[in-house]
Amino acid sequence: MLDIDFGTYPFVTSSSPSAGGICTGLGIAPRVLGDLVGVVKAYTTRVGSGPFPTENLGKEGDLLRLQGQEFGTTTGRPRRCGWLDIVALKYCCQINGFSSLNLTKLDVLSDFPAIQLGVAYKTSDGTPIKSFPGDLRLLEQVKVEYEVLPGWNSDISNVRSYSELPKAARQYVERIEELVGVPIHYIGVRPGRDALIYK
């Protein structure tokens, strides 16, 4: 959502961090690109100002920030945190043409008794919004419809096999796949490079 062309302008970066930027930034021809893997956190974060429909300003947002160490690397500035925004994720998958996803930081959600997914947007009067809005003013005013899934309340940081994940964690992963329409092939369960589950 920080892409200068397809992000929430003007709250964007000065470049094209979407898949299209691979070609323009590196001078690689589009035809040589193969499968594209999108990297997405198991929850949503945002740096600085700008619209953030699923932002959680309460204790849950604070817990996400603490558990996920969501502070700027250089500045130490706290990142804004919230539940995973499926509407924005679907838009990102559409723009980038991802063939699969790498879901990172799933372990950060381990202490939540219930986990929410932002599955749809509505206007203030309750009218459904069918896709990600291009109008920034509308995006700032949307109401989010949430789906609540059970938490797993157990440490998954040492799990390396998908079948060994708690049932609720697998349900969360599979529900994201179902809603977004893109398979999740990789799951990160802590910061180390080896802390990866291949699904």
Coordinates of N, CA, C and O in Angstrom, one line a residue, residues 88-153:
A88 N -7.6 -5.1 1.7 CA -6.3 -4.6 1.2 C -5.4 -5.7 0.7 O -4.8 -5.5 -0.4
L89 N -5.4 -6.8 1.3 CA -4.5 -7.9 0.9 C -5.0 -8.4 -0.5 O -4.2 -8.7 -1.3
K90 N -6.3 -8.6 -0.7 CA -6.8 -9.0 -2.0 C -6.4 -8.0 -3.1 O -6.1 -8.4 -4.2
Y91 N -6.5 -6.7 -2.7 CA -6.1 -5.7 -3.7 C -4.6 -5.9 -4.1 O -4.2 -5.8 -5.2
C92 N -3.8 -6.1 -3.0 CA -2.4 -6.2 -3.3 C -2.1 -7.5 -4.1 O -1.2 -7.4 -5.0
C93 N -2.8 -8.5 -3.9 CA -2.6 -9.8 -4.7 C -3.0 -9.5 -6.1 O -2.4 -10.0 -7.0
Q94 N -4.1 -8.8 -6.3 CA -4.5 -8.4 -7.7 C -3.5 -7.6 -8.4 O -3.2 -7.9 -9.6
I95 N -3.0 -6.6 -7.8 CA -2.0 -5.6 -8.4 C -0.7 -6.4 -8.7 O -0.1 -6.1 -9.8
N96 N -0.3 -7.2 -7.8 CA 1.0 -7.9 -8.0 C 1.0 -9.2 -8.7 O 2.0 -9.7 -9.2
G97 N -0.2 -9.9 -8.8 CA -0.3 -11.2 -9.4 C 0.4 -12.3 -8.7 O 1.1 -13.1 -9.3
F98 N 0.3 -12.3 -7.4 CA 1.0 -13.3 -6.6 C 0.6 -14.7 -6.9 O -0.6 -14.9 -7.0
S99 N 1.5 -15.6 -7.0 CA 1.1 -17.0 -7.2 C 1.0 -17.7 -5.8 O 0.4 -18.7 -5.7
S100 N 1.7 -17.2 -4.8 CA 1.6 -17.7 -3.4 C 2.0 -16.6 -2.4 O 2.5 -15.6 -2.8
L101 N 1.8 -16.9 -1.2 CA 2.1 -15.9 -0.1 C 3.0 -16.6 0.9 O 3.0 -17.8 1.1
N102 N 3.8 -15.7 1.5 CA 4.7 -16.0 2.7 C 4.1 -15.3 3.8 O 4.2 -14.0 3.9
L103 N 3.4 -16.0 4.7 CA 2.7 -15.4 5.9 C 3.7 -15.3 7.0 O 4.1 -16.3 7.6
T104 N 4.2 -14.1 7.4 CA 5.2 -14.0 8.5 C 4.6 -13.6 9.8 O 3.4 -13.2 9.9
K105 N 5.3 -13.9 10.9 CA 5.0 -13.5 12.2 C 3.7 -14.1 12.8 O 2.9 -13.5 13.5
L106 N 3.4 -15.3 12.3 CA 2.2 -16.0 12.9 C 2.3 -16.2 14.4 O 1.3 -16.1 15.1
D107 N 3.5 -16.4 14.9 CA 3.7 -16.6 16.3 C 3.3 -15.4 17.2 O 3.0 -15.6 18.3
V108 N 3.3 -14.2 16.6 CA 2.9 -13.0 17.3 C 1.5 -13.1 17.8 O 1.1 -12.5 18.8
L109 N 0.6 -13.8 17.1 CA -0.8 -14.0 17.5 C -1.1 -15.0 18.5 O -2.2 -15.2 18.9
S110 N 0.0 -15.7 19.0 CA -0.2 -16.8 19.9 C -0.9 -16.6 21.2 O -1.5 -17.4 21.8
D111 N -0.8 -15.3 21.7 CA -1.4 -15.0 23.0 C -2.8 -14.4 23.0 O -3.3 -14.1 24.0
F112 N -3.4 -14.4 21.8 CA -4.7 -13.8 21.7 C -5.8 -14.9 21.8 O -5.7 -15.9 21.1
P113 N -6.7 -14.7 22.7 CA -7.8 -15.7 22.8 C -8.7 -15.8 21.6 O -9.3 -16.8 21.3
A114 N -8.8 -14.7 20.9 CA -9.6 -14.6 19.7 C -8.9 -13.7 18.7 O -8.2 -12.7 19.1
I115 N -8.9 -14.0 17.4 CA -8.2 -13.2 16.4 C -9.3 -12.8 15.4 O -10.1 -13.5 14.9
Q116 N -9.1 -11.5 15.0 CA -10.1 -11.0 14.0 C -9.5 -10.8 12.6 O -8.3 -10.5 12.5
L117 N -10.3 -11.0 11.6 CA -9.9 -10.7 10.2 C -10.9 -9.7 9.7 O -12.1 -9.8 9.8
G118 N -10.3 -8.6 9.1 CA -11.2 -7.6 8.5 C -11.5 -8.1 7.1 O -10.7 -8.0 6.2
V119 N -12.8 -8.6 6.9 CA -13.1 -9.2 5.7 C -13.9 -8.4 4.7 O -14.0 -8.7 3.5
A120 N -14.5 -7.2 5.1 CA -15.2 -6.4 4.2 C -15.3 -5.0 4.7 O -15.1 -4.7 5.9
Y121 N -15.5 -4.1 3.7 CA -15.7 -2.6 4.1 C -17.1 -2.3 3.8 O -17.8 -2.8 2.9
K122 N -17.6 -1.3 4.6 CA -18.9 -0.8 4.4 C -18.8 0.8 4.6 O -18.0 1.2 5.3
T123 N -19.8 1.5 3.9 CA -19.8 2.9 4.1 C -20.5 3.2 5.5 O -21.0 2.2 6.1
S124 N -20.4 4.4 5.9 CA -21.0 4.8 7.3 C -22.5 4.4 7.4 O -23.0 4.2 8.5
D125 N -23.2 4.3 6.3 CA -24.6 4.0 6.3 C -24.9 2.5 6.1 O -26.0 2.1 6.0
G126 N -23.8 1.7 6.1 CA -23.9 0.3 6.0 C -23.9 -0.3 4.6 O -24.0 -1.5 4.4
T127 N -23.7 0.5 3.6 CA -23.7 0.0 2.2 C -22.3 -0.7 1.9 O -21.3 -0.2 2.2
P128 N -22.4 -2.0 1.5 CA -21.1 -2.7 1.2 C -20.3 -2.0 0.1 O -20.8 -1.5 -0.9
I129 N -19.0 -2.1 0.3 CA -18.0 -1.6 -0.7 C -17.4 -2.8 -1.4 O -16.8 -3.6 -0.7
K130 N -17.6 -3.0 -2.7 CA -17.2 -4.2 -3.3 C -15.7 -4.5 -3.5 O -15.3 -5.6 -3.6
S131 N -15.0 -3.4 -3.5 CA -13.5 -3.6 -3.7 C -12.8 -2.5 -3.0 O -13.4 -1.6 -2.4
F132 N -11.5 -2.6 -3.0 CA -10.6 -1.6 -2.3 C -10.9 -0.2 -2.9 O -10.7 0.0 -4.1
P133 N -11.3 0.8 -2.1 CA -11.6 2.1 -2.7 C -10.4 2.9 -3.2 O -9.4 2.9 -2.5
G134 N -10.6 3.6 -4.3 CA -9.5 4.4 -4.8 C -9.6 5.8 -4.3 O -8.7 6.6 -4.4
D135 N -10.7 6.1 -3.6 CA -11.0 7.4 -3.0 C -10.5 7.4 -1.6 O -11.0 6.7 -0.7
L136 N -9.4 8.2 -1.3 CA -8.8 8.2 0.0 C -9.8 8.7 1.1 O -9.8 8.2 2.2
R137 N -10.6 9.7 0.8 CA -11.6 10.1 1.7 C -12.6 9.0 2.1 O -12.9 8.9 3.3
L138 N -13.0 8.2 1.2 CA -13.9 7.1 1.5 C -13.1 6.1 2.3 O -13.7 5.5 3.3
L139 N -11.9 5.8 2.0 CA -11.1 4.8 2.7 C -10.9 5.2 4.2 O -10.9 4.4 5.1
E140 N -10.8 6.5 4.4 CA -10.7 7.0 5.8 C -11.9 6.8 6.6 O -11.9 6.9 7.8
Q141 N -13.1 6.7 5.9 CA -14.4 6.6 6.6 C -15.0 5.3 6.7 O -16.1 5.1 7.3
V142 N -14.4 4.3 6.0 CA -15.0 2.9 5.9 C -15.2 2.3 7.3 O -14.4 2.5 8.2
K143 N -16.2 1.5 7.4 CA -16.5 0.7 8.6 C -16.0 -0.8 8.2 O -16.4 -1.2 7.1
V144 N -15.3 -1.4 9.0 CA -14.8 -2.8 8.7 C -15.7 -3.8 9.3 O -16.1 -3.8 10.5
E145 N -16.0 -4.8 8.5 CA -16.7 -6.0 9.0 C -15.7 -7.1 9.4 O -14.8 -7.4 8.5
Y146 N -15.8 -7.6 10.6 CA -14.8 -8.5 11.1 C -15.4 -9.9 11.2 O -16.5 -10.1 11.4
E147 N -14.5 -10.9 11.0 CA -14.8 -12.3 11.3 C -13.9 -12.7 12.4 O -12.7 -12.4 12.4
V148 N -14.4 -13.3 13.4 CA -13.6 -13.7 14.6 C -13.3 -15.2 14.6 O -14.2 -16.0 14.4
L149 N -12.0 -15.5 14.7 CA -11.6 -16.9 14.7 C -11.0 -17.2 16.1 O -10.4 -16.2 16.8
P150 N -11.0 -18.4 16.5 CA -10.4 -18.8 17.8 C -8.9 -18.7 17.8 O -8.2 -18.9 16.8
G151 N -8.3 -18.2 19.0 CA -6.9 -18.2 19.1 C -6.4 -19.6 19.5 O -7.1 -20.5 19.7
W152 N -5.0 -19.8 19.5 CA -4.5 -21.1 19.9 C -3.8 -21.1 21.2 O -3.5 -22.2 21.7
N153 N -3.5 -20.0 21.8 CA -2.9 -19.9 23.1 C -1.8 -20.9 23.4 O -1.7 -21.5 24.4

